[in-house]
Each structure stands twice: as C-alpha cells, then as structure tokens.
PDB file of C-alpha atoms in Angstrom:
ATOM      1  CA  UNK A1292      31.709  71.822 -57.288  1.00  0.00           C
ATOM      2  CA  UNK A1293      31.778  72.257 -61.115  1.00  0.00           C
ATOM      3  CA  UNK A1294      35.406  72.434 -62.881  1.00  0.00           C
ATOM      4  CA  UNK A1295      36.453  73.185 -65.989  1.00  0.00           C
ATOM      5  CA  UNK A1296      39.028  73.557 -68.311  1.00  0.00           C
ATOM      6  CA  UNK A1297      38.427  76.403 -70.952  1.00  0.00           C
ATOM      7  CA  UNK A1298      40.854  78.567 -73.721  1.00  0.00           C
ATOM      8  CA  UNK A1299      40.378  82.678 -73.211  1.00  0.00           C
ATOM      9  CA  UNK A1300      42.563  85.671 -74.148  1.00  0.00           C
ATOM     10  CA  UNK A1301      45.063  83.697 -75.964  1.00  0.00           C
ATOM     11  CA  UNK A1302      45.560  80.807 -73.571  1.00  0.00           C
ATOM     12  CA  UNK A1303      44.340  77.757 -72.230  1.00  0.00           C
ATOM     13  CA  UNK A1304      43.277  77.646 -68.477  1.00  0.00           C
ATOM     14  CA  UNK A1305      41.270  75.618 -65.875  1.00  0.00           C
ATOM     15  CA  UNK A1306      39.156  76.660 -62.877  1.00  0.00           C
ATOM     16  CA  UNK A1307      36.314  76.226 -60.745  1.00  0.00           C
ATOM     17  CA  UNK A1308      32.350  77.311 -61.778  1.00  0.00           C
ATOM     18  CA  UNK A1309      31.133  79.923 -59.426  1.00  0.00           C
ATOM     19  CA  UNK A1310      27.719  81.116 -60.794  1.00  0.00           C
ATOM     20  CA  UNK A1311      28.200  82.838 -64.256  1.00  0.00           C
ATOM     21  CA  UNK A1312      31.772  82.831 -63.972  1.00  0.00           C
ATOM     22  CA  UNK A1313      34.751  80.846 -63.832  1.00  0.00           C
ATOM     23  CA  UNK A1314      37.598  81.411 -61.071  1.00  0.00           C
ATOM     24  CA  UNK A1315      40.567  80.846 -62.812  1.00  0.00           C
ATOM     25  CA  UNK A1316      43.068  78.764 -60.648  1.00  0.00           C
ATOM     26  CA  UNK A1317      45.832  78.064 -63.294  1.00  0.00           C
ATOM     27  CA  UNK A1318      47.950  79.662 -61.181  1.00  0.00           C
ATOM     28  CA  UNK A1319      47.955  76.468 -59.050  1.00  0.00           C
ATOM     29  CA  UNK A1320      48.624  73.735 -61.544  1.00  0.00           C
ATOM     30  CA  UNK A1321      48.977  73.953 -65.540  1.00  0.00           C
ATOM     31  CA  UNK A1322      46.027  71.935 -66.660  1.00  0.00           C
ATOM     32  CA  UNK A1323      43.423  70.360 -64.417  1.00  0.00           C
ATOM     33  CA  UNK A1324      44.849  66.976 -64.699  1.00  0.00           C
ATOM     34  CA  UNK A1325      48.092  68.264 -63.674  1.00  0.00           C
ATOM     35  CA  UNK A1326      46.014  69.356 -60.661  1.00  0.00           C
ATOM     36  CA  UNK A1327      44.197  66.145 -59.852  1.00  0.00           C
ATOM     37  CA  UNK A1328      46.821  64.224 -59.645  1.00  0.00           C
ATOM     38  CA  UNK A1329      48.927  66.891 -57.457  1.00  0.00           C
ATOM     39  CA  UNK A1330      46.052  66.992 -54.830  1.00  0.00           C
ATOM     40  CA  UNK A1331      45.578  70.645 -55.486  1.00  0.00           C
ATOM     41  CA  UNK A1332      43.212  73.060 -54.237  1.00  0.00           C
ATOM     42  CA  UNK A1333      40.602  73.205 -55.835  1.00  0.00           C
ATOM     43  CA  UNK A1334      38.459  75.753 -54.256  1.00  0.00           C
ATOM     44  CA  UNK A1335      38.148  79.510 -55.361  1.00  0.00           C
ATOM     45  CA  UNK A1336      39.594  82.486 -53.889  1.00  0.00           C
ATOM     46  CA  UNK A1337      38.558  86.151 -53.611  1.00  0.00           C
ATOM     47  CA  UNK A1338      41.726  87.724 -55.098  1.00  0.00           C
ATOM     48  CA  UNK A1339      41.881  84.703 -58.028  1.00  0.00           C
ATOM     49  CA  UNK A1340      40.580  86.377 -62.083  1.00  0.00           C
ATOM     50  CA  UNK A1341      37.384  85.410 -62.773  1.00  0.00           C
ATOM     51  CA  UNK A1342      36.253  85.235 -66.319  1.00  0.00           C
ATOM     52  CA  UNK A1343      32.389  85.300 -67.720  1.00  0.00           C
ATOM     53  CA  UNK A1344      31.733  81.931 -69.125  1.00  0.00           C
ATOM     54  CA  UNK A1345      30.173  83.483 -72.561  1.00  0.00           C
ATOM     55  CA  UNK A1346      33.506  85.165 -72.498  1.00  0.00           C
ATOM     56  CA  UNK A1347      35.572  81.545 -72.829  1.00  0.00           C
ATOM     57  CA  UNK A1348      35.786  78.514 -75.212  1.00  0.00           C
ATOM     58  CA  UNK A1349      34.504  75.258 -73.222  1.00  0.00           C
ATOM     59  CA  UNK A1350      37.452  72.671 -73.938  1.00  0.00           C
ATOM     60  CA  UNK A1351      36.834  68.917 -73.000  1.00  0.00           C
ATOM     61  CA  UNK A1352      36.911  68.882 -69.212  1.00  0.00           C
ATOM     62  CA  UNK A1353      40.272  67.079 -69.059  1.00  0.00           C
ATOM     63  CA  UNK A1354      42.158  67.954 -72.955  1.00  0.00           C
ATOM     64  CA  UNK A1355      44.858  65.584 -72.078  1.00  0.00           C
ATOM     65  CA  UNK A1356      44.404  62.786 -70.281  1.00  0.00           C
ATOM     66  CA  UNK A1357      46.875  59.189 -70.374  1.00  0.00           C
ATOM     67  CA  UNK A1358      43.885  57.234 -71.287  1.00  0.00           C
ATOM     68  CA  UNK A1359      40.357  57.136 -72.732  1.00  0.00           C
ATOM     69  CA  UNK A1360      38.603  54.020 -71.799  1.00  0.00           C
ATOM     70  CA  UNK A1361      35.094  53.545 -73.117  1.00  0.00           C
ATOM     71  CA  UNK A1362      32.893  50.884 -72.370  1.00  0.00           C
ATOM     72  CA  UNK A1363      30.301  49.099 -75.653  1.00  0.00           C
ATOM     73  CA  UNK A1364      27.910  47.241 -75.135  1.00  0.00           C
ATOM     74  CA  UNK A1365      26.710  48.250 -71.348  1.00  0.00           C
ATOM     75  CA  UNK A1366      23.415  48.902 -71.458  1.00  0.00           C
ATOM     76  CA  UNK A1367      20.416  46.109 -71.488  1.00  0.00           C
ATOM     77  CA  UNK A1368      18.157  48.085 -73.658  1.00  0.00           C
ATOM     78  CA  UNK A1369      21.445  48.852 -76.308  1.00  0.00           C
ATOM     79  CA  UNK A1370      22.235  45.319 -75.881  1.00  0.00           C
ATOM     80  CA  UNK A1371      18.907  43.704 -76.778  1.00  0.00           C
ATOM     81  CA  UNK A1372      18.257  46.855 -79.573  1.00  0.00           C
ATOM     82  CA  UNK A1373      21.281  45.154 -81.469  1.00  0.00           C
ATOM     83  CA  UNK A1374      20.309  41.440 -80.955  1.00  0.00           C
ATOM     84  CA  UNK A1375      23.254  40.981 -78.975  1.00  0.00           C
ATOM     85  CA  UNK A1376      24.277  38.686 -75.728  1.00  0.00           C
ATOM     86  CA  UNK A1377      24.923  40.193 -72.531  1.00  0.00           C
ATOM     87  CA  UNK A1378      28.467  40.131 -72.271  1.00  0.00           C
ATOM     88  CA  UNK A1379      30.343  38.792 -69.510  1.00  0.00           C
ATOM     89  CA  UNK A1380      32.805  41.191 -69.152  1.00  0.00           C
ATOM     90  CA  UNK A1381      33.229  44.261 -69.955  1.00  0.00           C
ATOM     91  CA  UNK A1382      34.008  45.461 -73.970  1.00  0.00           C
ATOM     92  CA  UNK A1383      36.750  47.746 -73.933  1.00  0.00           C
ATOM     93  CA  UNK A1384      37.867  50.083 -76.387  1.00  0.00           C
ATOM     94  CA  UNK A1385      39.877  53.313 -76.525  1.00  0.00           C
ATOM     95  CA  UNK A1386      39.897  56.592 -77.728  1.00  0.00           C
ATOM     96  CA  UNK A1387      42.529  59.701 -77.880  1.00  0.00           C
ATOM     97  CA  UNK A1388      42.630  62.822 -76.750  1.00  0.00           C
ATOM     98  CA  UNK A1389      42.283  64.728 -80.291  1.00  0.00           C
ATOM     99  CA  UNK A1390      38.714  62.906 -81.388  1.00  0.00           C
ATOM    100  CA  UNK A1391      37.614  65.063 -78.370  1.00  0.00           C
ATOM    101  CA  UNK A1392      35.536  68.433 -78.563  1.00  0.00           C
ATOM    102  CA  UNK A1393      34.399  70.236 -75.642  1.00  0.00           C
ATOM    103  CA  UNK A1394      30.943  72.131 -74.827  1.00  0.00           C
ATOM    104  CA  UNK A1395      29.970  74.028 -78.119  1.00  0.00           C
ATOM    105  CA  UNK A1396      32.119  73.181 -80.156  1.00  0.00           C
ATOM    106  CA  UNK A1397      31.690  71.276 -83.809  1.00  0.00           C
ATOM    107  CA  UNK A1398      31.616  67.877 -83.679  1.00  0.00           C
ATOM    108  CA  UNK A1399      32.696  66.894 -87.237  1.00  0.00           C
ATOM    109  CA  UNK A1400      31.600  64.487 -89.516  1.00  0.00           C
ATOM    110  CA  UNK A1401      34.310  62.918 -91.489  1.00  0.00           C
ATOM    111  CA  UNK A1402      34.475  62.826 -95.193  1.00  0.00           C
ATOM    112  CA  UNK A1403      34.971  59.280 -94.995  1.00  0.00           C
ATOM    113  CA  UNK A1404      31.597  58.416 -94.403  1.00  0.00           C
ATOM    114  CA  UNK A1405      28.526  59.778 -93.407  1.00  0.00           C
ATOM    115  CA  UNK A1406      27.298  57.048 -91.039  1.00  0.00           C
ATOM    116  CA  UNK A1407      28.170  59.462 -87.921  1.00  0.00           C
ATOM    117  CA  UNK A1408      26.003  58.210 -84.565  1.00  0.00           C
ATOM    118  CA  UNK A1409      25.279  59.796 -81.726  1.00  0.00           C
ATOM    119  CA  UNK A1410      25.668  58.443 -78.256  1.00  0.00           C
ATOM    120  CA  UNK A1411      25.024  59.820 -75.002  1.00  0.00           C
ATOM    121  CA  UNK A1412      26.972  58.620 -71.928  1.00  0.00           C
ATOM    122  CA  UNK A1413      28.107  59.106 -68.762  1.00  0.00           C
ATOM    123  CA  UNK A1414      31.941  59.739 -68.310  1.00  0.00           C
ATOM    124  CA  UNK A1415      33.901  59.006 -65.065  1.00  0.00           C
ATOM    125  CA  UNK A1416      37.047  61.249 -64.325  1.00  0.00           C
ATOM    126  CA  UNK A1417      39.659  59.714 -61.879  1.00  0.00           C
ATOM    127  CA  UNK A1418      40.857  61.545 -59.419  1.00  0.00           C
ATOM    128  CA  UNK A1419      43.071  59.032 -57.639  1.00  0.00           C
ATOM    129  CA  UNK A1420      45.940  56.817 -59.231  1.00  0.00           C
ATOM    130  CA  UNK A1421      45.186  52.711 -58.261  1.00  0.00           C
ATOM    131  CA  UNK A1422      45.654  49.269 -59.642  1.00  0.00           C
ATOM    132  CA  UNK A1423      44.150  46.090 -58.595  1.00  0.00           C
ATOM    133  CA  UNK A1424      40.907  48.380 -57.071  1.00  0.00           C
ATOM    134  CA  UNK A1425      38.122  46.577 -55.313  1.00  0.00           C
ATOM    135  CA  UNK A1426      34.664  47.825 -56.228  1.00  0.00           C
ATOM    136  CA  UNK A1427      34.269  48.806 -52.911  1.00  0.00           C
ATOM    137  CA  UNK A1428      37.103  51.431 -52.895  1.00  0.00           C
ATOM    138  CA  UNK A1429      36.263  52.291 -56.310  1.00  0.00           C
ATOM    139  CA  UNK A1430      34.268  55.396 -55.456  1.00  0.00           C
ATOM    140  CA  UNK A1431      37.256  56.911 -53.545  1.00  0.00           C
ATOM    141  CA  UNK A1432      39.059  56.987 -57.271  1.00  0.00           C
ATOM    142  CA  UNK A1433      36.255  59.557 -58.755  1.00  0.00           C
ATOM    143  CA  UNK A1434      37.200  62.980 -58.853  1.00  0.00           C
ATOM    144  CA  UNK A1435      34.129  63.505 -60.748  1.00  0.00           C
ATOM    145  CA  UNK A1436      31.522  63.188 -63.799  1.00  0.00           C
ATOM    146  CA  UNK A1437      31.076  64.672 -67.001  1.00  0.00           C
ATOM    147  CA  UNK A1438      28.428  64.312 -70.248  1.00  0.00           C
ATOM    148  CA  UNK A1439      29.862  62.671 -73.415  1.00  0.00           C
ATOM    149  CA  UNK A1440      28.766  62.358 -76.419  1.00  0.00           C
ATOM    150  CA  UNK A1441      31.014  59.310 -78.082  1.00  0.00           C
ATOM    151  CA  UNK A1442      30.349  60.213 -81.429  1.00  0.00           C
ATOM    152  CA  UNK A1443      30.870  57.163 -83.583  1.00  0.00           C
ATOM    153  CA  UNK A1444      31.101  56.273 -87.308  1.00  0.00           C
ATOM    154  CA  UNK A1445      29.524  53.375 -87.460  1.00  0.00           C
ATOM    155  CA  UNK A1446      30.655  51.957 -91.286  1.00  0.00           C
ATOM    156  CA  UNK A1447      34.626  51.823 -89.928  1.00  0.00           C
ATOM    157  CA  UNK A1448      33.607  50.589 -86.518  1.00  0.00           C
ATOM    158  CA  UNK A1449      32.283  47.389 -87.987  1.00  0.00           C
ATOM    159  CA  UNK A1450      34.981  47.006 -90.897  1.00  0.00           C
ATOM    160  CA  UNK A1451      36.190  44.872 -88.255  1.00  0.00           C
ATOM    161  CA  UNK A1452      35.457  43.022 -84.555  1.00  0.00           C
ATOM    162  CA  UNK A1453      38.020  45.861 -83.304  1.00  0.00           C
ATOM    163  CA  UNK A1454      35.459  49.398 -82.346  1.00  0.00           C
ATOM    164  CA  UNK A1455      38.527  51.450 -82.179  1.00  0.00           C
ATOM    165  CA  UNK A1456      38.835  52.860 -85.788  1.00  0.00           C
ATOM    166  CA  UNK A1457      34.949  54.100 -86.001  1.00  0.00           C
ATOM    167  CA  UNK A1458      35.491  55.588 -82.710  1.00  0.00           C
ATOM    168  CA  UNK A1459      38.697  57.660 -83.099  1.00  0.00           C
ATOM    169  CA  UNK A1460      38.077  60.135 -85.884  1.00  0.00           C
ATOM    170  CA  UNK A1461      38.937  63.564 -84.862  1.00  0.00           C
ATOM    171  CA  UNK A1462      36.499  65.899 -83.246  1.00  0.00           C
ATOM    172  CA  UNK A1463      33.857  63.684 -83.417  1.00  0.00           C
ATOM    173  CA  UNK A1464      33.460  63.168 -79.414  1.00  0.00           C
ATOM    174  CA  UNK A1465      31.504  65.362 -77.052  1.00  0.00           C
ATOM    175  CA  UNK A1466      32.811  66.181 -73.480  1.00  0.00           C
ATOM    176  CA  UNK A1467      31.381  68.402 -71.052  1.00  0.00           C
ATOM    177  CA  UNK A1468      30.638  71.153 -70.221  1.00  0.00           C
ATOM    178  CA  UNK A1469      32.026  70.408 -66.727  1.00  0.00           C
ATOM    179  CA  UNK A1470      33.788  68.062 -64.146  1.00  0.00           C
ATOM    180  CA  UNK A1471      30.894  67.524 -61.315  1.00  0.00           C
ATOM    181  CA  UNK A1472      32.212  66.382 -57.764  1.00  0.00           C
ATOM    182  CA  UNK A1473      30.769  63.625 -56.738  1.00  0.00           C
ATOM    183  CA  UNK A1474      29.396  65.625 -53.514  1.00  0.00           C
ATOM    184  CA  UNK A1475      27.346  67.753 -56.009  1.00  0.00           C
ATOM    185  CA  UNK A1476      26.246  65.094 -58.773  1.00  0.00           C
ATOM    186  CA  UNK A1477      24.414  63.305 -56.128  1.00  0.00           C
ATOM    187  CA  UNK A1478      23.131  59.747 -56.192  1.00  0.00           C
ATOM    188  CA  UNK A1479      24.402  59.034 -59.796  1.00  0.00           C
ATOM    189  CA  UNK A1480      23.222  55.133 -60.009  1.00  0.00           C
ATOM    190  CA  UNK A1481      19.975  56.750 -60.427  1.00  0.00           C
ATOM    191  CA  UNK A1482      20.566  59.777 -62.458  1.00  0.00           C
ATOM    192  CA  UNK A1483      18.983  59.682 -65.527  1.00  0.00           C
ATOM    193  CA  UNK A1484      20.315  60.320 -69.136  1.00  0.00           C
ATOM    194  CA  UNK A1485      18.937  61.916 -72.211  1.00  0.00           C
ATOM    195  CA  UNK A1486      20.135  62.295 -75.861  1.00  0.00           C
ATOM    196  CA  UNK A1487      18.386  64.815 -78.114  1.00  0.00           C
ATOM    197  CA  UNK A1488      19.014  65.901 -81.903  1.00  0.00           C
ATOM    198  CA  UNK A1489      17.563  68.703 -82.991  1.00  0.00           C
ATOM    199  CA  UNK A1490      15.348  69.301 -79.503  1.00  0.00           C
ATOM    200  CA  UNK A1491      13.858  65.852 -80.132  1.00  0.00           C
ATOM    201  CA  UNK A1492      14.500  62.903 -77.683  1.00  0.00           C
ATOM    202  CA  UNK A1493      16.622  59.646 -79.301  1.00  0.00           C
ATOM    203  CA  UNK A1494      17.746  58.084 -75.822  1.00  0.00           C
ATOM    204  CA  UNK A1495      16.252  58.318 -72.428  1.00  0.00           C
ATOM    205  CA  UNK A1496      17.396  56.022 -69.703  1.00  0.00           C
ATOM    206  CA  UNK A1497      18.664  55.986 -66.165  1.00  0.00           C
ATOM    207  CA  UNK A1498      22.031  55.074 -65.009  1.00  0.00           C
ATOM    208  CA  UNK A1499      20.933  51.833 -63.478  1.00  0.00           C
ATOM    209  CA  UNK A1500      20.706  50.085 -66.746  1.00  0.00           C
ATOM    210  CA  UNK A1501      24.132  49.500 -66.772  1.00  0.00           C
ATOM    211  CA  UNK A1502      25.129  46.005 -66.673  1.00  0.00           C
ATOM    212  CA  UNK A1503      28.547  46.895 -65.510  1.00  0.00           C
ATOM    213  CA  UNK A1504      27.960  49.906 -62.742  1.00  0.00           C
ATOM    214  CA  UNK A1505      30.931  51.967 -61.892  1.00  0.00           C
ATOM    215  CA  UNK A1506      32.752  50.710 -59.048  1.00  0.00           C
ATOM    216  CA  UNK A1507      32.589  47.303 -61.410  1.00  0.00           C
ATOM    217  CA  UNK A1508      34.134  49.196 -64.663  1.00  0.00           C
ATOM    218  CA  UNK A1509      36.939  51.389 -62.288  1.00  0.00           C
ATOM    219  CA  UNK A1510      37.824  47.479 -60.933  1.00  0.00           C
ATOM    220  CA  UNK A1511      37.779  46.186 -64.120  1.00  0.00           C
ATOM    221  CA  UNK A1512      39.903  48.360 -65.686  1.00  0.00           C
ATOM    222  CA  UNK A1513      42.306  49.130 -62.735  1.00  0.00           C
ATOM    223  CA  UNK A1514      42.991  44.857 -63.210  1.00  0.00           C
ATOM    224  CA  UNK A1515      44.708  45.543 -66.791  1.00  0.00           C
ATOM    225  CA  UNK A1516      46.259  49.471 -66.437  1.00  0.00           C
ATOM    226  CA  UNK A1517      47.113  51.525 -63.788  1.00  0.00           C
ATOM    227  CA  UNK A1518      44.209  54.490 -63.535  1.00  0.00           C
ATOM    228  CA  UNK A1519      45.713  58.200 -63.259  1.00  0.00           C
ATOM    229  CA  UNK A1520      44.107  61.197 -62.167  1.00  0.00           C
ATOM    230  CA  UNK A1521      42.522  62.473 -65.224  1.00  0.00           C
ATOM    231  CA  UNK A1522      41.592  59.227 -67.073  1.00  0.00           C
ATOM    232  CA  UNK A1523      38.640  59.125 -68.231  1.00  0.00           C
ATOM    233  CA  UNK A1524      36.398  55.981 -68.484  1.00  0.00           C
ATOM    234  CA  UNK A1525      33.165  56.436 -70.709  1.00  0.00           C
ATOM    235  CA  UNK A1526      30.403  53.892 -69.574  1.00  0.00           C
ATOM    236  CA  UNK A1527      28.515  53.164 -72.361  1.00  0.00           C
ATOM    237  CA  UNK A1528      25.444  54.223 -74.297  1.00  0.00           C
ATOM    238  CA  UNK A1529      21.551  53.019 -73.681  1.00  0.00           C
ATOM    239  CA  UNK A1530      18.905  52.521 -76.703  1.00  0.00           C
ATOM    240  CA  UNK A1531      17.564  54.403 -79.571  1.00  0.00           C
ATOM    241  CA  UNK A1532      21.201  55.046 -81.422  1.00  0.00           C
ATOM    242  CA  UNK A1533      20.723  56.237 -85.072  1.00  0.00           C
ATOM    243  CA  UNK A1534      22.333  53.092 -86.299  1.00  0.00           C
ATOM    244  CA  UNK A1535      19.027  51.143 -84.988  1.00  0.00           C
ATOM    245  CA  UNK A1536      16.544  53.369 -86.395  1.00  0.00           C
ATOM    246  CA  UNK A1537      14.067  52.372 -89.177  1.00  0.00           C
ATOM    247  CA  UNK A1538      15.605  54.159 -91.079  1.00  0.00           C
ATOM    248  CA  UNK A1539      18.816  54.790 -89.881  1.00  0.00           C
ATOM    249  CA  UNK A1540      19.516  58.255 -88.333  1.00  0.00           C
ATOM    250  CA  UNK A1541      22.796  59.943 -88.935  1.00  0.00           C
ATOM    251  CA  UNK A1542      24.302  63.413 -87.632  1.00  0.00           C
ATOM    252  CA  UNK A1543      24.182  65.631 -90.998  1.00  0.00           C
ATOM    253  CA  UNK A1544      26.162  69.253 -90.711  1.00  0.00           C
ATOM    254  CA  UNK A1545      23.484  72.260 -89.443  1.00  0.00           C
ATOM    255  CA  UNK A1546      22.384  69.355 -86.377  1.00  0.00           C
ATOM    256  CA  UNK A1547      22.295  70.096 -82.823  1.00  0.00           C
ATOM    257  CA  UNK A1548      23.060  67.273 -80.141  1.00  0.00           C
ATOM    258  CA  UNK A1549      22.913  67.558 -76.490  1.00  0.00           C
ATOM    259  CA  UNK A1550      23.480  65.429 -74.010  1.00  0.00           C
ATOM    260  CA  UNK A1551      22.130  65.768 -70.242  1.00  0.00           C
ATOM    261  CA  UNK A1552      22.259  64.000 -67.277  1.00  0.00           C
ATOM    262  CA  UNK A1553      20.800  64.515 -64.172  1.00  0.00           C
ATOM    263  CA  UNK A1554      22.915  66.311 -61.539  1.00  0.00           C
ATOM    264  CA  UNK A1555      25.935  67.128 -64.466  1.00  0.00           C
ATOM    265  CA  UNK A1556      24.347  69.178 -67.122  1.00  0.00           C
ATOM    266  CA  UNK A1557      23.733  69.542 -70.933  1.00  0.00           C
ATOM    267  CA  UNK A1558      26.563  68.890 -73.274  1.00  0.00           C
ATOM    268  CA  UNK A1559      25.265  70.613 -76.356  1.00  0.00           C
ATOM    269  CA  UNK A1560      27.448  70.393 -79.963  1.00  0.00           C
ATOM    270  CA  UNK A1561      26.792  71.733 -83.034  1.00  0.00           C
ATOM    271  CA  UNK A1562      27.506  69.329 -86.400  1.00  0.00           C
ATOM    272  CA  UNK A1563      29.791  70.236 -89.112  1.00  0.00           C
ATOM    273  CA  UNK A1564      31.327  68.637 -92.067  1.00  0.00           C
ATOM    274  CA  UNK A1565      35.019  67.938 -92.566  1.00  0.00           C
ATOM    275  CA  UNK A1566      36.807  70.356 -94.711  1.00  0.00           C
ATOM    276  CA  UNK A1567      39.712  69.176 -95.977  1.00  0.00           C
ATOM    277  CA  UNK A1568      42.370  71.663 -96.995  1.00  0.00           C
ATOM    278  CA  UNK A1569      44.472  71.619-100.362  1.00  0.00           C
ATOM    279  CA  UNK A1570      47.847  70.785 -98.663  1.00  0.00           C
ATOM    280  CA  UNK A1571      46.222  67.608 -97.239  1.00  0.00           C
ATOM    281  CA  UNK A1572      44.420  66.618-100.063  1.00  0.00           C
ATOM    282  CA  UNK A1573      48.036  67.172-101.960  1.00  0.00           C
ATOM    283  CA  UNK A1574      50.162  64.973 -99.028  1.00  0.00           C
TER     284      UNK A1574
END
C-alpha cells in the first residue's frame, strides 16, 4: 500500500492512497509515525473521508520523525566520480525534520550560497523499534520506502570534514510523495533510480550499487541508536551530482527536480530562492 501524510482544510492528516484519493485514517493515530509505532491499522475503510489528492498539500511522508540518518558516500560510481576510497564503514550524517519538504513543494535555495546540489536517493522508513539488529532481521524493521531528494549546499558541507551544516538548511530536502510497503515496492535491491532537472536525466543507477545495502545500513545504525518507527535512514546518492559536472551544475529558482524510483514513484519539487523577511534581516 501507499501512505501518506498530507495538510487539507486547515489541518494536517495522514492516510492510505486508494486510486485518486486518499482515505483519511487520522482518526486512528495523530500523525503516521504515531501510527507506526502503535501497530495501527493501516488499511482503509468504507465509512472513513476520503479526500482528492489535487485537493491536499503532499507533506514529507513522516513530518516528524526522532531521527534522520543519511548515508554519503554509498555508491561506487559517486565514490569513484569524487576520487574517493571506498569506505569501510558507513559515513553517517544527520539531518532534521524542518530542512524537509514534501511532494510539490519549493525546495529553497539559501541566500547563503548558491552551490545548491541535487541528489536522488532512496529513503528507508522504520516501522519497527530495534537495537543491536542483525542484517538478517533487518527487513522485518521496514515499514516502507520513499524518494528523497537530499538537497545539499555543497560550499558549507565542505567548510569542514563534518557534512552536517551543508545538509541541514531548511527546505532544501525532498521527501515523497509516499510511504510504499515493502509488499508493493517489490524487489528493491534491483529497483532502479533516476534524477532529472528540468526533464533531463543527471543520475541513473540501480539500487545494487550500493556498497552498504539495507539490511547492512539498518544494522549499522541500530549498533549506535535505537531505530523508532518513523526514522528515516537515507541511503545515499549514485553519480552525475552537479558538484561533479564540467561545469558545475547548481539548482537556480524556476528549476524542476524529480526524483523516481522504480516501484515508489516520482518525487517532483519545484526551486525557489530564499526570501528573507525584514524582521529577520533586523534580529
């Protein structure tokens, strides 16, 4: 099934994709984390509100989740595109909840600099809370998968070793449009991914590039924090990122970037500058 979480009619709201529509089971839990991690129902009902989906606002599949992990550095042909090493673990870095924009809405590129990158990736919702997980019960810890776009600006994410800066401005990560069960994504080690600005393709790869699948990253990560339902762990981008472009590519205001992967969907955000009002320019 395809869930989402979406703001209509002066609210926010979650529910389940049934076609054009969206059943609207807020009735059952606040948020959809809230519902992941109560082991709620998540099926539709006949006497449940519906609501068009051109009707709603597409917010980030799960608005508030405990943690954002994100992955760097995890795909061969990203790896070698930089003249890097193949790591040999994982590189970790983290994001928060308000540099997230969901389906359609602006990503936003900061007045601080205009060396905003695009990158297309494959994000892993947990449905199950674990520590210490082996890779082989990893997959029982997925509620689902989602396109992301992790927007980065590249000039602060290399003022230092430390990603996290370039990575955290707000609105300037893609997520969506929906949470895909794993029973309806399919055979996701094989899906593929594609990044397009403007209608033209930038990345193209397929998820077994990764040097660090999923059951390894969920493992990983589960070793150092405890996963909740509703964290979200973003797995990393392939080749052909602005940054590495002769010359380099950035995301300008009046672009259009969409992400799709196979089985999930397109993530598609416009691009906007930052507009900075007079009572923050004053503070």
């Amino acid at each position: 099934m395809k869930l989402m979480s979406f703001a209509g009619g002066g609210r926010a709201g979650w529910g389940v994709v049934d076609g054009a529509d969206v059943v609207d089971l807020s009735s059952r839990a606040p948020s959809l984390r809230a519902a992941l991690a109560g082991g709620v129902d998540l099926r539709a009902a006949a006497e449940l509100p519906r609501h068009a989906l051109d009707t709603v606002s597409f917010l980030p599949p799960i608005p508030d989740p405990d943690k954002i992990i994100c992955v760097g550095l995890n795909y061969l042909s990203h790896i070698l595109e930089g003249g890097r090493e193949v790591p040999k673990h994982p590189t970790i870095f983290t994001r928060f909840a308000n540099s997230q924009v969901g389906h359609g809405q602006p990503i936003i590129r900061p007045k601080a600099s205009v060396t905003l990158d695009f990158e297309g990736e494959l994000a892993v919702v947990i449905g199950k809370r674990g520590r210490h997980i082996s890779e082989a019960d990893a997959p029982s810890h997925v509620a689902g998968y989602s396109c992301y776009n992790d927007g980065s600006v590249r000039e602060w994410q290399r003022h230092t070793s430390q990603f996290t800066p370039g990575k955290n401005f707000p609105s300037t990560g893609g997520f969506g449009p929906y949470l895909v069960t794993p029973d309806e994504a399919g055979d996701i080690g094989h899906a593929s991914l594609v990044c397009r600005l403007n209608g033209e393709v930038m990345q193209s790869a397929t998820l077994d590039d990764l040097v660090f699948g999923i059951p390894a990253l969920i493992s990983y990560c589960s070793a150092f924090t405890v996963l909740e339902p509703g964290d979200v762990i973003i797995t990393g981008t392939t080749g052909g990122v602005g940054a590495y472009r002769t010359p380099p590519l950035w995301m300008k205001e009046g672009d259009v970037v969409e992400v799709e992967i196979s089985g999930i969907g397109i993530l598609r955000n416009p691009v906007k500058d930052e507009v900075v009002a007079s009572a923050e320019r004053a503070a």
